[in-house]
Each structure stands twice: as C-alpha cells, then as structure tokens.
GROMACS .gro file of C-alpha atoms in nm:
model
  447
    1VAL     CA    1   0.000   0.000   0.000
    2MET     CA    2   0.147   0.333  -0.106
    3ASP     CA    3   0.050   0.612   0.129
    4PHE     CA    4   0.190   0.962   0.168
    5GLY     CA    5   0.171   1.196   0.464
    6LEU     CA    6   0.355   1.361   0.750
    7TYR     CA    7   0.456   1.216   1.083
    8GLU     CA    8   0.368   1.422   1.390
    9LEU     CA    9   0.580   1.389   1.701
   10LYS     CA   10   0.395   1.328   2.025
   11ASP     CA   11   0.390   1.614   2.272
   12ASP     CA   12   0.575   1.409   2.535
   13TYR     CA   13   0.878   1.376   2.308
   14LEU     CA   14   0.907   1.743   2.216
   15ASP     CA   15   1.125   1.793   2.526
   16GLU     CA   16   1.393   1.588   2.352
   17VAL     CA   17   1.401   1.810   2.041
   18ASP     CA   18   1.715   2.019   2.003
   19PRO     CA   19   1.682   2.317   1.765
   20TYR     CA   20   2.060   2.301   1.706
   21PHE     CA   21   2.054   1.945   1.576
   22ILE     CA   22   2.341   1.915   1.331
   23HIS     CA   23   2.124   1.812   1.034
   24TYR     CA   24   1.877   2.101   1.072
   25SER     CA   25   1.900   2.385   0.827
   26ARG     CA   26   1.854   2.742   0.942
   27ASN     CA   27   1.490   2.750   0.835
   28GLN     CA   28   1.420   2.419   1.010
   29ARG     CA   29   1.587   2.550   1.324
   30GLU     CA   30   1.364   2.857   1.327
   31GLU     CA   31   1.056   2.639   1.274
   32VAL     CA   32   1.154   2.416   1.568
   33GLU     CA   33   1.214   2.713   1.796
   34GLU     CA   34   0.876   2.863   1.703
   35LEU     CA   35   0.708   2.527   1.761
   36LEU     CA   36   0.859   2.493   2.108
   37LYS     CA   37   0.751   2.847   2.200
   38GLU     CA   38   0.395   2.783   2.085
   39ARG     CA   39   0.393   2.464   2.289
   40LEU     CA   40   0.496   2.652   2.603
   41LYS     CA   41   0.232   2.918   2.538
   42LYS     CA   42  -0.033   2.649   2.500
   43ARG     CA   43   0.072   2.499   2.833
   44MET     CA   44   0.059   2.841   2.998
   45ARG     CA   45  -0.293   2.900   2.869
   46LYS     CA   46  -0.402   2.558   2.987
   47ASN     CA   47  -0.264   2.620   3.337
   48GLY     CA   48  -0.415   2.970   3.351
   49GLY     CA   49  -0.081   3.150   3.337
   50ASP     CA   50   0.028   3.457   3.146
   51VAL     CA   51   0.146   3.387   2.792
   52ASP     CA   52   0.389   3.681   2.810
   53GLU     CA   53   0.588   3.495   3.075
   54VAL     CA   54   0.716   3.253   2.814
   55PRO     CA   55   1.089   3.332   2.773
   56ALA     CA   56   1.201   3.478   2.441
   57PHE     CA   57   1.496   3.236   2.435
   58ILE     CA   58   1.464   2.869   2.526
   59PRO     CA   59   1.803   2.702   2.592
   60SER     CA   60   1.874   2.360   2.450
   61LYS     CA   61   1.831   2.065   2.679
   62LEU     CA   62   2.169   1.916   2.772
   63GLU     CA   63   2.223   1.546   2.818
   64HIS     CA   64   2.432   1.500   3.132
   65ILE     CA   65   2.691   1.224   3.098
   66ARG     CA   66   2.718   1.068   3.444
   67PHE     CA   67   2.977   0.799   3.370
   68GLY     CA   68   3.203   0.675   3.094
   69PRO     CA   69   3.499   0.815   2.900
   70PHE     CA   70   3.304   1.124   2.786
   71GLN     CA   71   3.208   1.237   3.133
   72ARG     CA   72   3.442   1.537   3.117
   73VAL     CA   73   3.387   1.626   2.750
   74GLY     CA   74   3.220   1.952   2.860
   75MET     CA   75   3.558   2.078   2.984
   76VAL     CA   76   3.657   2.139   2.621
   77LEU     CA   77   3.459   2.466   2.629
   78HIS     CA   78   3.614   2.571   2.962
   79THR     CA   79   3.973   2.593   2.840
   80PRO     CA   80   4.175   2.907   2.750
   81LEU     CA   81   4.190   2.794   2.386
   82ALA     CA   82   3.810   2.763   2.364
   83CYS     CA   83   3.774   3.113   2.510
   84GLN     CA   84   4.015   3.250   2.249
   85VAL     CA   85   3.832   3.073   1.963
   86LEU     CA   86   3.496   3.211   2.080
   87PHE     CA   87   3.638   3.562   2.114
   88TYR     CA   88   3.784   3.581   1.764
   89ALA     CA   89   3.482   3.409   1.610
   90LEU     CA   90   3.257   3.684   1.745
   91LEU     CA   91   3.510   3.957   1.668
   92HIS     CA   92   3.562   3.863   1.303
   93ALA     CA   93   3.192   3.797   1.249
   94THR     CA   94   3.077   4.134   1.385
   95HIS     CA   95   3.367   4.372   1.305
   96THR     CA   96   3.394   4.343   0.928
   97THR     CA   97   3.511   4.598   0.676
   98ASN     CA   98   3.161   4.667   0.540
   99ASP     CA   99   2.983   4.632   0.878
  100LEU     CA  100   2.798   4.320   0.767
  101LEU     CA  101   2.743   4.040   1.014
  102SER     CA  102   2.815   3.676   0.948
  103GLU     CA  103   2.491   3.555   1.101
  104THR     CA  104   2.584   3.187   1.101
  105MET     CA  105   2.911   3.244   1.284
  106VAL     CA  106   2.753   3.479   1.538
  107ASP     CA  107   2.470   3.240   1.614
  108GLU     CA  108   2.697   2.938   1.648
  109ALA     CA  109   2.947   3.122   1.873
  110LEU     CA  110   2.673   3.249   2.104
  111GLN     CA  111   2.522   2.900   2.118
  112LEU     CA  112   2.859   2.754   2.223
  113ILE     CA  113   2.882   3.014   2.502
  114VAL     CA  114   2.534   2.917   2.621
  115LEU     CA  115   2.628   2.547   2.617
  116ALA     CA  116   2.949   2.611   2.811
  117LEU     CA  117   2.781   2.819   3.081
  118GLU     CA  118   2.483   2.584   3.107
  119ASP     CA  119   2.707   2.280   3.135
  120GLY     CA  120   2.919   2.457   3.399
  121ARG     CA  121   2.622   2.499   3.632
  122ARG     CA  122   2.578   2.131   3.716
  123GLY     CA  123   2.732   1.789   3.688
  124ALA     CA  124   3.096   1.688   3.671
  125VAL     CA  125   3.202   2.009   3.494
  126ALA     CA  126   3.054   2.224   3.771
  127ARG     CA  127   3.231   2.019   4.038
  128GLU     CA  128   3.563   2.056   3.858
  129ILE     CA  129   3.554   2.431   3.791
  130GLY     CA  130   3.391   2.520   4.124
  131GLY     CA  131   3.054   2.682   4.184
  132LEU     CA  132   2.853   2.918   4.396
  133ASP     CA  133   2.762   2.634   4.628
  134VAL     CA  134   3.126   2.611   4.737
  135ALA     CA  135   3.199   2.864   5.012
  136ASP     CA  136   3.533   3.025   5.086
  137PRO     CA  137   3.660   2.882   5.415
  138GLY     CA  138   3.807   3.220   5.509
  139ASN     CA  139   3.494   3.439   5.511
  140GLY     CA  140   3.214   3.199   5.424
  141GLN     CA  141   3.130   3.387   5.102
  142PRO     CA  142   3.069   3.198   4.777
  143CYS     CA  143   3.369   3.148   4.552
  144ASP     CA  144   3.404   3.264   4.195
  145ARG     CA  145   3.356   3.002   3.931
  146GLY     CA  146   3.641   2.897   3.706
  147GLY     CA  147   3.637   2.772   3.352
  148LEU     CA  148   3.487   3.004   3.092
  149TRP     CA  149   3.369   3.248   3.362
  150ARG     CA  150   3.730   3.298   3.469
  151TYR     CA  151   3.894   3.306   3.125
  152ALA     CA  152   3.626   3.538   2.982
  153LEU     CA  153   3.731   3.791   3.245
  154GLU     CA  154   4.107   3.736   3.276
  155GLN     CA  155   4.219   3.655   2.921
  156GLY     CA  156   4.272   3.966   2.708
  157TYR     CA  157   4.322   3.948   2.332
  158PRO     CA  158   4.440   4.209   2.079
  159SER     CA  159   4.142   4.330   1.879
  160GLY     CA  160   4.313   4.590   1.659
  161ARG     CA  161   4.125   4.870   1.835
  162GLY     CA  162   4.345   4.996   2.115
  163ALA     CA  163   4.377   4.805   2.442
  164PRO     CA  164   4.325   4.427   2.457
  165MET     CA  165   3.967   4.309   2.510
  166ASN     CA  166   3.831   4.006   2.690
  167LEU     CA  167   3.538   3.785   2.591
  168LEU     CA  168   3.305   3.932   2.855
  169GLY     CA  169   3.366   4.288   2.734
  170LEU     CA  170   3.305   4.185   2.374
  171VAL     CA  171   2.976   4.016   2.459
  172LEU     CA  172   2.862   4.320   2.660
  173THR     CA  173   2.953   4.549   2.369
  174LEU     CA  174   2.761   4.339   2.118
  175GLY     CA  175   2.446   4.370   2.326
  176LEU     CA  176   2.439   4.746   2.258
  177LYS     CA  177   2.465   4.721   1.879
  178PRO     CA  178   2.141   4.778   1.685
  179GLU     CA  179   2.231   4.513   1.427
  180MET     CA  180   2.244   4.250   1.703
  181LYS     CA  181   1.877   4.298   1.782
  182GLN     CA  182   1.775   3.953   1.664
  183TRP     CA  183   2.014   3.793   1.916
  184LYS     CA  184   1.909   4.013   2.209
  185PRO     CA  185   1.712   3.736   2.389
  186LYS     CA  186   2.010   3.503   2.368
  187LEU     CA  187   2.251   3.777   2.479
  188ASP     CA  188   2.030   3.861   2.777
  189TYR     CA  189   2.033   3.495   2.874
  190ILE     CA  190   2.413   3.489   2.847
  191TYR     CA  191   2.435   3.794   3.074
  192LYS     CA  192   2.217   3.614   3.325
  193LEU     CA  193   2.444   3.309   3.318
  194PHE     CA  194   2.758   3.523   3.349
  195ARG     CA  195   2.616   3.688   3.661
  196GLU     CA  196   2.605   3.346   3.822
  197GLY     CA  197   2.985   3.329   3.805
  198GLY     CA  198   3.040   3.492   4.141
  199PRO     CA  199   3.081   3.835   4.302
  200ARG     CA  200   3.388   3.925   4.099
  201ILE     CA  201   3.229   3.893   3.755
  202VAL     CA  202   2.906   4.060   3.877
  203SER     CA  203   3.103   4.364   3.995
  204CYS     CA  204   3.287   4.380   3.660
  205ILE     CA  205   2.957   4.383   3.469
  206ASP     CA  206   2.817   4.656   3.694
  207ASP     CA  207   3.135   4.861   3.659
  208TYR     CA  208   3.118   4.830   3.280
  209TYR     CA  209   2.770   4.978   3.264
  210ALA     CA  210   2.856   5.248   3.521
  211HIS     CA  211   3.163   5.353   3.321
  212LEU     CA  212   2.960   5.349   2.999
  213GLU     CA  213   2.691   5.568   3.148
  214ALA     CA  214   2.949   5.820   3.267
  215THR     CA  215   3.060   5.898   2.910
  216PRO     CA  216   2.838   6.108   2.677
  217MET     CA  217   2.844   5.860   2.390
  218GLY     CA  218   2.790   5.564   2.621
  219SER     CA  219   2.497   5.728   2.792
  220ARG     CA  220   2.334   5.791   2.454
  221VAL     CA  221   2.382   5.426   2.357
  222LEU     CA  222   2.232   5.304   2.685
  223LYS     CA  223   1.945   5.550   2.652
  224SER     CA  224   1.874   5.434   2.298
  225ALA     CA  225   1.877   5.069   2.407
  226MET     CA  226   1.641   5.145   2.696
  227GLU     CA  227   1.406   5.336   2.466
  228GLU     CA  228   1.394   5.043   2.225
  229THR     CA  229   1.312   4.809   2.513
  230LYS     CA  230   1.038   5.042   2.639
  231ALA     CA  231   0.897   5.079   2.288
  232ALA     CA  232   0.878   4.701   2.249
  233GLU     CA  233   0.706   4.676   2.587
  234ARG     CA  234   0.457   4.946   2.490
  235LYS     CA  235   0.376   4.756   2.171
  236LYS     CA  236   0.309   4.443   2.373
  237GLN     CA  237   0.085   4.631   2.616
  238ALA     CA  238  -0.104   4.795   2.330
  239ALA     CA  239  -0.154   4.456   2.164
  240ARG     CA  240  -0.285   4.309   2.491
  241ALA     CA  241  -0.517   4.607   2.537
  242ARG     CA  242  -0.652   4.571   2.183
  243GLN     CA  243  -0.707   4.201   2.235
  244ALA     CA  244  -0.889   4.259   2.563
  245ALA     CA  245  -1.106   4.531   2.405
  246ILE     CA  246  -1.195   4.305   2.111
  247LEU     CA  247  -1.290   4.019   2.344
  248ALA     CA  248  -1.496   4.248   2.566
  249ASP     CA  249  -1.676   4.402   2.269
  250PHE     CA  250  -1.742   4.058   2.124
  251ALA     CA  251  -1.885   3.937   2.457
  252SER     CA  252  -2.114   4.240   2.484
  253ARG     CA  253  -2.236   4.197   2.126
  254GLN     CA  254  -2.300   3.830   2.186
  255GLN     CA  255  -2.501   3.910   2.498
  256ASN     CA  256  -2.704   4.173   2.312
  257PHE     CA  257  -2.773   3.929   2.031
  258LEU     CA  258  -2.884   3.657   2.271
  259SER     CA  259  -3.100   3.899   2.470
  260GLN     CA  260  -3.284   4.001   2.151
  261PHE     CA  261  -3.310   3.663   1.981
  262GLY     CA  262  -3.249   3.419   2.265
  263GLU     CA  263  -3.610   3.302   2.286
  264GLU     CA  264  -3.592   3.174   1.930
  265PHE     CA  265  -3.307   2.937   2.022
  266ASP     CA  266  -3.453   2.786   2.340
  267ASP     CA  267  -3.580   2.476   2.162
  268LEU     CA  268  -3.254   2.407   1.977
  269SER     CA  269  -3.011   2.131   2.063
  270ASP     CA  270  -2.653   2.185   2.178
  271ASP     CA  271  -2.518   2.156   1.824
  272ASP     CA  272  -2.771   2.406   1.697
  273ASN     CA  273  -2.679   2.646   1.978
  274ALA     CA  274  -2.312   2.616   1.882
  275ASN     CA  275  -2.395   2.689   1.520
  276ALA     CA  276  -2.607   2.987   1.625
  277SER     CA  277  -2.323   3.123   1.837
  278ASN     CA  278  -2.084   3.090   1.544
  279ALA     CA  279  -2.333   3.266   1.318
  280ALA     CA  280  -2.366   3.546   1.572
  281ALA     CA  281  -1.989   3.581   1.591
  282ALA     CA  282  -1.963   3.595   1.212
  283LEU     CA  283  -2.238   3.857   1.200
  284ALA     CA  284  -2.066   4.070   1.462
  285ALA     CA  285  -1.734   4.042   1.279
  286ALA     CA  286  -1.899   4.143   0.954
  287LEU     CA  287  -2.060   4.444   1.119
  288ASP     CA  288  -1.729   4.547   1.273
  289LYS     CA  289  -1.557   4.510   0.937
  290GLY     CA  290  -1.814   4.723   0.763
  291LYS     CA  291  -1.800   4.991   1.029
  292GLY     CA  292  -1.423   4.989   1.020
  293LYS     CA  293  -1.423   5.043   0.647
  294ASP     CA  294  -1.671   5.330   0.670
  295ALA     CA  295  -1.485   5.491   0.957
  296ASP     CA  296  -1.144   5.470   0.790
  297LYS     CA  297  -1.250   5.610   0.453
  298THR     CA  298  -1.179   5.968   0.553
  299ARG     CA  299  -0.844   5.913   0.722
  300VAL     CA  300  -0.672   5.651   0.506
  301HIS     CA  301  -0.397   5.801   0.294
  302ARG     CA  302  -0.409   5.668  -0.060
  303PRO     CA  303  -0.078   5.713  -0.245
  304LEU     CA  304  -0.057   5.786  -0.613
  305TRP     CA  305   0.090   5.442  -0.683
  306SER     CA  306   0.095   5.118  -0.489
  307THR     CA  307   0.420   4.945  -0.392
  308LEU     CA  308   0.472   4.583  -0.303
  309GLY     CA  309   0.466   4.543   0.076
  310GLY     CA  310   0.509   4.266   0.330
  311SER     CA  311   0.760   4.131   0.578
  312CYS     CA  312   1.128   4.065   0.513
  313ILE     CA  313   1.197   3.694   0.484
  314VAL     CA  314   1.515   3.729   0.697
  315CYS     CA  315   1.447   3.976   0.978
  316GLN     CA  316   1.065   3.949   0.961
  317GLU     CA  317   1.034   4.328   0.985
  318GLU     CA  318   0.785   4.516   0.773
  319CYS     CA  319   0.911   4.644   0.437
  320ASP     CA  320   0.751   4.986   0.456
  321GLY     CA  321   1.008   5.205   0.284
  322ALA     CA  322   1.209   5.293   0.594
  323LYS     CA  323   1.486   5.070   0.455
  324SER     CA  324   1.564   4.983   0.098
  325TYR     CA  325   1.417   4.649  -0.005
  326GLY     CA  326   1.323   4.452  -0.311
  327VAL     CA  327   1.196   4.124  -0.449
  328LEU     CA  328   1.431   3.828  -0.473
  329SER     CA  329   1.486   3.737  -0.835
  330LEU     CA  330   1.736   3.560  -1.057
  331VAL     CA  331   1.839   3.750  -1.369
  332GLN     CA  332   2.043   3.555  -1.620
  333ALA     CA  333   2.125   3.542  -1.989
  334SER     CA  334   1.884   3.348  -2.207
  335ARG     CA  335   1.853   3.244  -2.569
  336ALA     CA  336   1.498   3.113  -2.545
  337VAL     CA  337   1.366   3.386  -2.777
  338ARG     CA  338   1.419   3.326  -3.146
  339THR     CA  339   1.315   3.487  -3.474
  340ALA     CA  340   1.187   3.316  -3.785
  341PRO     CA  341   1.431   3.304  -4.079
  342LEU     CA  342   1.212   3.498  -4.327
  343THR     CA  343   1.471   3.447  -4.602
  344ASP     CA  344   1.400   3.074  -4.601
  345ALA     CA  345   1.089   2.974  -4.799
  346ALA     CA  346   1.043   2.647  -4.612
  347HIS     CA  347   1.016   2.814  -4.272
  348VAL     CA  348   0.786   3.089  -4.402
  349ILE     CA  349   0.551   2.836  -4.558
  350ASP     CA  350   0.555   2.636  -4.235
  351ILE     CA  351   0.448   2.948  -4.041
  352LEU     CA  352   0.170   3.025  -4.288
  353ARG     CA  353   0.035   2.673  -4.261
  354LEU     CA  354  -0.004   2.693  -3.883
  355PRO     CA  355  -0.366   2.692  -3.763
  356GLY     CA  356  -0.522   2.981  -3.579
  357GLY     CA  357  -0.493   2.799  -3.247
  358LEU     CA  358  -0.236   2.548  -3.122
  359ASP     CA  359  -0.473   2.369  -2.883
  360SER     CA  360  -0.545   2.104  -3.145
  361THR     CA  361  -0.308   1.839  -3.281
  362ILE     CA  362  -0.119   1.937  -3.596
  363PRO     CA  363  -0.099   1.657  -3.858
  364ASP     CA  364   0.250   1.541  -3.939
  365SER     CA  365   0.188   1.588  -4.310
  366SER     CA  366   0.155   1.965  -4.273
  367ALA     CA  367   0.486   2.006  -4.097
  368VAL     CA  368   0.790   2.100  -4.299
  369VAL     CA  369   1.104   1.907  -4.214
  370PRO     CA  370   1.417   2.124  -4.239
  371GLN     CA  371   1.675   1.997  -4.481
  372SER     CA  372   2.044   2.032  -4.523
  373PRO     CA  373   2.179   2.312  -4.747
  374ASP     CA  374   2.261   2.063  -5.029
  375GLU     CA  375   1.910   1.915  -5.025
  376ALA     CA  376   1.752   2.261  -5.009
  377SER     CA  377   1.955   2.388  -5.307
  378THR     CA  378   1.866   2.076  -5.512
  379MET     CA  379   1.497   2.122  -5.436
  380SER     CA  380   1.516   2.491  -5.522
  381SER     CA  381   1.682   2.419  -5.860
  382ALA     CA  382   1.422   2.151  -5.935
  383LYS     CA  383   1.140   2.396  -5.873
  384SER     CA  384   1.303   2.695  -6.042
  385SER     CA  385   1.124   2.627  -6.368
  386ALA     CA  386   0.779   2.645  -6.198
  387PRO     CA  387   0.793   2.866  -5.889
  388SER     CA  388   0.488   2.863  -5.674
  389ARG     CA  389   0.251   3.154  -5.664
  390THR     CA  390   0.294   3.189  -5.289
  391SER     CA  391   0.672   3.204  -5.310
  392ASP     CA  392   0.663   3.470  -5.582
  393HIS     CA  393   0.421   3.675  -5.382
  394LEU     CA  394   0.646   3.662  -5.076
  395GLY     CA  395   0.963   3.726  -5.275
  396THR     CA  396   1.133   3.422  -5.124
  397ALA     CA  397   1.137   3.188  -5.417
  398ASN     CA  398   1.452   2.980  -5.455
  399LYS     CA  399   1.620   3.159  -5.165
  400VAL     CA  400   1.784   2.983  -4.872
  401ALA     CA  401   1.926   3.180  -4.581
  402ALA     CA  402   2.303   3.176  -4.570
  403GLY     CA  403   2.408   2.975  -4.267
  404ALA     CA  404   2.045   2.908  -4.171
  405TYR     CA  405   2.113   2.541  -4.125
  406GLY     CA  406   2.452   2.565  -3.960
  407ALA     CA  407   2.722   2.307  -4.025
  408PRO     CA  408   2.601   1.993  -4.206
  409SER     CA  409   2.590   1.744  -3.918
  410GLY     CA  410   2.296   1.533  -4.026
  411LEU     CA  411   2.083   1.667  -3.736
  412LYS     CA  412   1.768   1.860  -3.816
  413GLY     CA  413   1.686   2.159  -3.598
  414PHE     CA  414   1.619   2.530  -3.580
  415PRO     CA  415   1.891   2.758  -3.715
  416VAL     CA  416   2.124   2.861  -3.436
  417LEU     CA  417   2.195   3.203  -3.582
  418TYR     CA  418   1.834   3.312  -3.536
  419HIS     CA  419   1.831   3.271  -3.157
  420GLU     CA  420   1.818   3.608  -2.982
  421ARG     CA  421   2.039   3.666  -2.680
  422GLY     CA  422   1.858   3.849  -2.400
  423MET     CA  423   1.785   3.858  -2.027
  424ALA     CA  424   1.538   3.637  -1.837
  425ALA     CA  425   1.424   3.698  -1.477
  426SER     CA  426   1.253   3.454  -1.242
  427THR     CA  427   1.134   3.533  -0.888
  428CYS     CA  428   0.986   3.357  -0.589
  429GLY     CA  429   0.800   3.669  -0.475
  430HIS     CA  430   0.967   3.702  -0.131
  431LEU     CA  431   1.074   4.045  -0.004
  432MET     CA  432   1.410   4.115   0.157
  433HIS     CA  433   1.589   4.425   0.281
  434THR     CA  434   1.905   4.513   0.092
  435ARG     CA  435   2.117   4.490   0.405
  436CYS     CA  436   1.961   4.156   0.501
  437PHE     CA  437   2.037   4.022   0.153
  438MET     CA  438   2.401   4.128   0.176
  439GLN     CA  439   2.432   3.971   0.521
  440TYR     CA  440   2.276   3.651   0.390
  441CYS     CA  441   2.520   3.636   0.098
  442GLN     CA  442   2.812   3.692   0.331
  443GLY     CA  443   2.688   3.414   0.560
  444VAL     CA  444   2.667   3.176   0.266
  445GLU     CA  445   3.023   3.263   0.165
  446ALA     CA  446   3.139   3.209   0.524
  447LYS     CA  447   2.989   2.859   0.521
   0.00000   0.00000   0.00000
C-alpha cells in the first residue's frame, strides 16, 4: 500500500528536540524554535498563566553524561583555547570591513557560550571548575567560578582597536549594537548566566555599565537601548489592550444578540446552539468590518501608486520604505527567444500553414522538415522552372538563408543564428531588505 503523509511527534517527546541538531538547516531551526515556544504558550494557557511569561529564548536541553569516557567532554569549552576561539569568532563575524554580520558564525558562537555556561552549572564540569555552592573557608562567602567564567574575564586578546579586550567585554559590547537585535534574547540569557559566576564577575559587569553611562556617547547608547526596550514593551501592552477590548466588545455583542433573539433558540439542541453562536460571531465580525471600512475612509492616505509590501523573509520586519528592499529574483542570460528566418521559404511556408490555435493536434503531413543546405539547393533548382505563386508573392522563391542550417551534421533543428540573446528573470515573490540580503550572501560565503 502506497501512502503519503507527514509524521507528527507526540507532545511528550518534544522535550527531547534540540533546535541546534546538526542536520537542521537554518529554516528548520527557526521552525523548531517557534514550535517549542507555541507549545509553552499552549501549556501556559491551559494552566491559567500569562502567555507573556514565556521566555524569548529557550536554551537547549543538555544530556548529562554521568559515567564513561566522555564524562568530562564539557571541559573542552572551559579551556583558554576555547575562550580564544569564541572571542575571535565573534570579533571577526561582527567587526567586518563593510559592517555586515556573518549571522551563522555569530549564532553558532553564542550558542557555544550558552552550552558552556549551562554545562558549567551542574554535573561533573561544575564540580571541577567550582561553583557558587562552594563557600570560601576564610569568610564563608561563595567562591568565583572557574572555567569560561574565569577566562572570559582574565584573558585579554588584541582586537586591533586599542587596548586588549576580553570575551566578557566583547559580549557586553555586542548587546548594545542595533544590528544584534535579533540575538538580544540570547545575549540577555548569556548575561544572566555570566552573573552566576560569582561576586567578581558581577562587579565587573556593573562597573562596565557604570563607566559606559558616565561617558556622553555611552549614555546615549544606553538610553537608545532602553528606549527600544520600552517601545517594544509598549507595543506588547497595546496589543494586549486591543485584544482585551476586542474580546470584551465581542462578549457584549453576543449578549445583546442573545437577549434580543435568545427566545428563538430555546428549543434548539446543543449543536444548533453552537452553530447559532458561530453565526452570531460571524455577524458581529462582519458588522465590525463594515463599520471599520466606513470609519477609515476619511483618514486613510491613498498614495498615487501602490508598492509591493510585506515582511522581510530574513528579519521578519515590515518592508515599509524605511529601509531599501526589493523582491528576490534571478536575472540571467537566455537564448529562449528566437526569430523566424524569413529568407527561407520552407520556414515561411511552415508558419503560414499553422492553424489559428495550437490547442489542437497538428498533422505530421503539414509540418515541414528542415533539410540540409545541399538538399535545399537541389529542391530549389528543381522547382526553379515552376515557382509557386505563394513564393513569388512573398519574394522568397529559390532563396535559402546563408548559414540558416549551420554546419552539415545530419541533425535537423532550428537555425542557431536566429536565436536572440537576451535577459530572463525569475522570482519567488519574497521580499528582503538590501542589508539583510548582503548579510545573507556573506553568511553563505562564510559557510
């Protein structure tokens, strides 16, 4: 039995799904992350919680190796060499000559930092590098963690921009860049994990922000970042308010409808009542749509021409003209267009014999088979004594286009010289910002 379909993973096994599975593409990874977020939101709704409490970044679930030869494999990311590799991966991916990010390298480096800090919180790795649960025997205060927490603070590397920089300072600097906005949830989670490294690293993070706020340029950067955060929060609150207003208005309309026509539905069954409620909801939505159209007629700005709009396929932001954007298309050379050799009588007669429509089958007898130059010249000389009326009328009697048949190879086909060279464009219809397209191309080259 041949059957086609899709397998659906049970909800109990979704906890085992890792978005950074090695065989996932970037699009599949984004789909998995969105699926896991929707699953958490559904659980929050079922338990009566707030959907907004779902974290923006969900870390990957780590498999703790309790015994065996790979028990200490997590220590690979807590070495000075791993810290240096992560530093230069982020530095070269974010500080390029044309200020374009290598998105793949940035995402992979940040994910390795998350894995290192997550793995250093528990298990054999946490016992080896020390943790907050280990108190200093001198004063009873918790000790600072080692591993990547220590090397990210102590190891300085030349960055080509003045004094050496450590991994912690680089990560804190990246969090203030506008082009790193799509990684802000992951960076915030990394900051949270770094703050668990002990009092020393917490004081360094606080001192960094205090020093940044003391400078004019740094204060402007911090203010801009705070304004963006507040603007995003205001958008969320406005969306929640609109949703609550729509639900309240729908409930009031449903109550008014039932109060007016409720007696007519008393004798209906449960299925009929459900259908009536759906009909009432559809009626209310239609009324709201009509009123909205009438109300917005006077205040909607209608431009002189309409432009293609939508969301960018990379950053998912609206393409509204604030940034340059376009439609993805492939433009390449093509020789699909050709012209008829009007100097060749055989081809002209073949065109004239074509029916008015090509939806019907053309008999083989009406088709003219192209011949080689020798055969064409022999036929022309044989018919020279009695030229046809049609050929005389067209002025093409006994004339064969020079080079129309190409080199005599024994193969019959259309003359190559009559193919027109031009441009052909094909598109998928997706929109993309110019900067996003350049970043995408650079990421593909980096791979």
